[in-house]
XYZ file of C-alpha atoms in Angstrom:
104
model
C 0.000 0.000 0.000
C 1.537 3.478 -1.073
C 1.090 5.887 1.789
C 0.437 9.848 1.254
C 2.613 11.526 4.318
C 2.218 15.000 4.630
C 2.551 17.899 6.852
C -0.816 18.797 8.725
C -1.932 22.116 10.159
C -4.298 20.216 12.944
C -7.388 21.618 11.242
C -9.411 19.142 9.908
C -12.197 17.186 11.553
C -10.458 13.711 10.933
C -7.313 14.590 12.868
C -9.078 15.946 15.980
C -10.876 12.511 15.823
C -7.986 10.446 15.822
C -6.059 12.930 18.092
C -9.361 12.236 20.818
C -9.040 8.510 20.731
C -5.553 9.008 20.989
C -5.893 11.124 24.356
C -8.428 8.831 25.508
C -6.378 5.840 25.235
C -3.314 7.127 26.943
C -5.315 8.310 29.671
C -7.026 5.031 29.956
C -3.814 3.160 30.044
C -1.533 4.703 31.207
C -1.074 6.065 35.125
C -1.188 10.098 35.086
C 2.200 11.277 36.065
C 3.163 9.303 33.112
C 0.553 10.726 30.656
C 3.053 12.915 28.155
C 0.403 13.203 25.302
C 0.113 16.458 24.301
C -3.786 18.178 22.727
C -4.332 20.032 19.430
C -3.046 22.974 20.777
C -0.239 22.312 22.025
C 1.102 20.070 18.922
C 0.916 23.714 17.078
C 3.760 25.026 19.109
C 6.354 26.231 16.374
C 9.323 23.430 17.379
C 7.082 20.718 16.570
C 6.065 19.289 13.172
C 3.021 16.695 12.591
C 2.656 14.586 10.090
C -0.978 12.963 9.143
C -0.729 9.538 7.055
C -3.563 9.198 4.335
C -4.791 6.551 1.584
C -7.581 7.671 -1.405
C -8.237 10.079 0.990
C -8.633 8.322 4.087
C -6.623 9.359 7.425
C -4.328 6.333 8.365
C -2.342 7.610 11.254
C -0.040 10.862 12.413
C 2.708 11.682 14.412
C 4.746 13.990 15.189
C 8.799 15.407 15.581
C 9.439 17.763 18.406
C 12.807 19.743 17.759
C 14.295 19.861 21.668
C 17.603 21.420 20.676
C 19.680 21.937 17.489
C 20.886 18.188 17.832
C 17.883 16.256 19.898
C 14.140 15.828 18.670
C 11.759 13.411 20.434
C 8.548 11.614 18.254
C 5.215 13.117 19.946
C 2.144 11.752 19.208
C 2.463 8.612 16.863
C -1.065 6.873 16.494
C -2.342 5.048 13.785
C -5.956 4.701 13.425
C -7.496 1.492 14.767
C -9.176 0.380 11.536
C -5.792 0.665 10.057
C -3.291 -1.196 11.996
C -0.943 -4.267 10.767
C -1.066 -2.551 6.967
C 2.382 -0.876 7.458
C 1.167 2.644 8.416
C 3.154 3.482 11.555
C 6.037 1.261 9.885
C 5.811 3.991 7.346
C 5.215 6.848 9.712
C 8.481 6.096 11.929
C 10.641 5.535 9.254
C 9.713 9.010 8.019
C 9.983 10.820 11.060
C 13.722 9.324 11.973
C 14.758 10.160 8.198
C 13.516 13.720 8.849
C 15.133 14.109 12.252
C 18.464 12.854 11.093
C 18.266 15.833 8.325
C 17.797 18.266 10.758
């Protein structure tokens, strides 16, 4: 499956959908003090850069690369869509991200 990876402004409907699974989940699962998630909002902060995934128009997944310093980025984010896993996507997504962070 050919993937369509592209940089995403957090606007559209289908990203804040996947973004509030994605929330819910971590909250669900994971203790709070280790909850490091971060909303719509704050994933528009001007050292980070998200990434949706999409098929024939169909959101896939997204993640995101957080610049920390001129040398050190961390992934934010990564979530692929449930009706979507074990079909490469976050195979896809990862590779991406650490090929972009190693540019940098």
């Amino acid at each position: 499956m050919k993937f369509d990876l592209r940089i995403d402004d957090l606007q559209g409907p289908e990203i804040a959908d996947l973004l509030r699974l994605h929330l819910n989940d971590v909250a669900r699962y994971s203790p709070p003090e280790s909850v490091h998630a971060l909303d719509m909002e704050a994933l528009r902060q001007s050292e980070i850069t998200f990434w949706t995934v999409w098929h024939q128009g169909e959101l896939l997944g997204c993640g995101a690369l957080k610049a920390l310093s001129p040398t050190t980025g961390e992934i934010k984010s990564m979530r692929t869509h449930p009706d979507h896993t074990r079909k490469g996507v976050a195979a896809a997504l990862l590779t991406h991200l650490l090929a972009e962070a190693r540019t940098r």
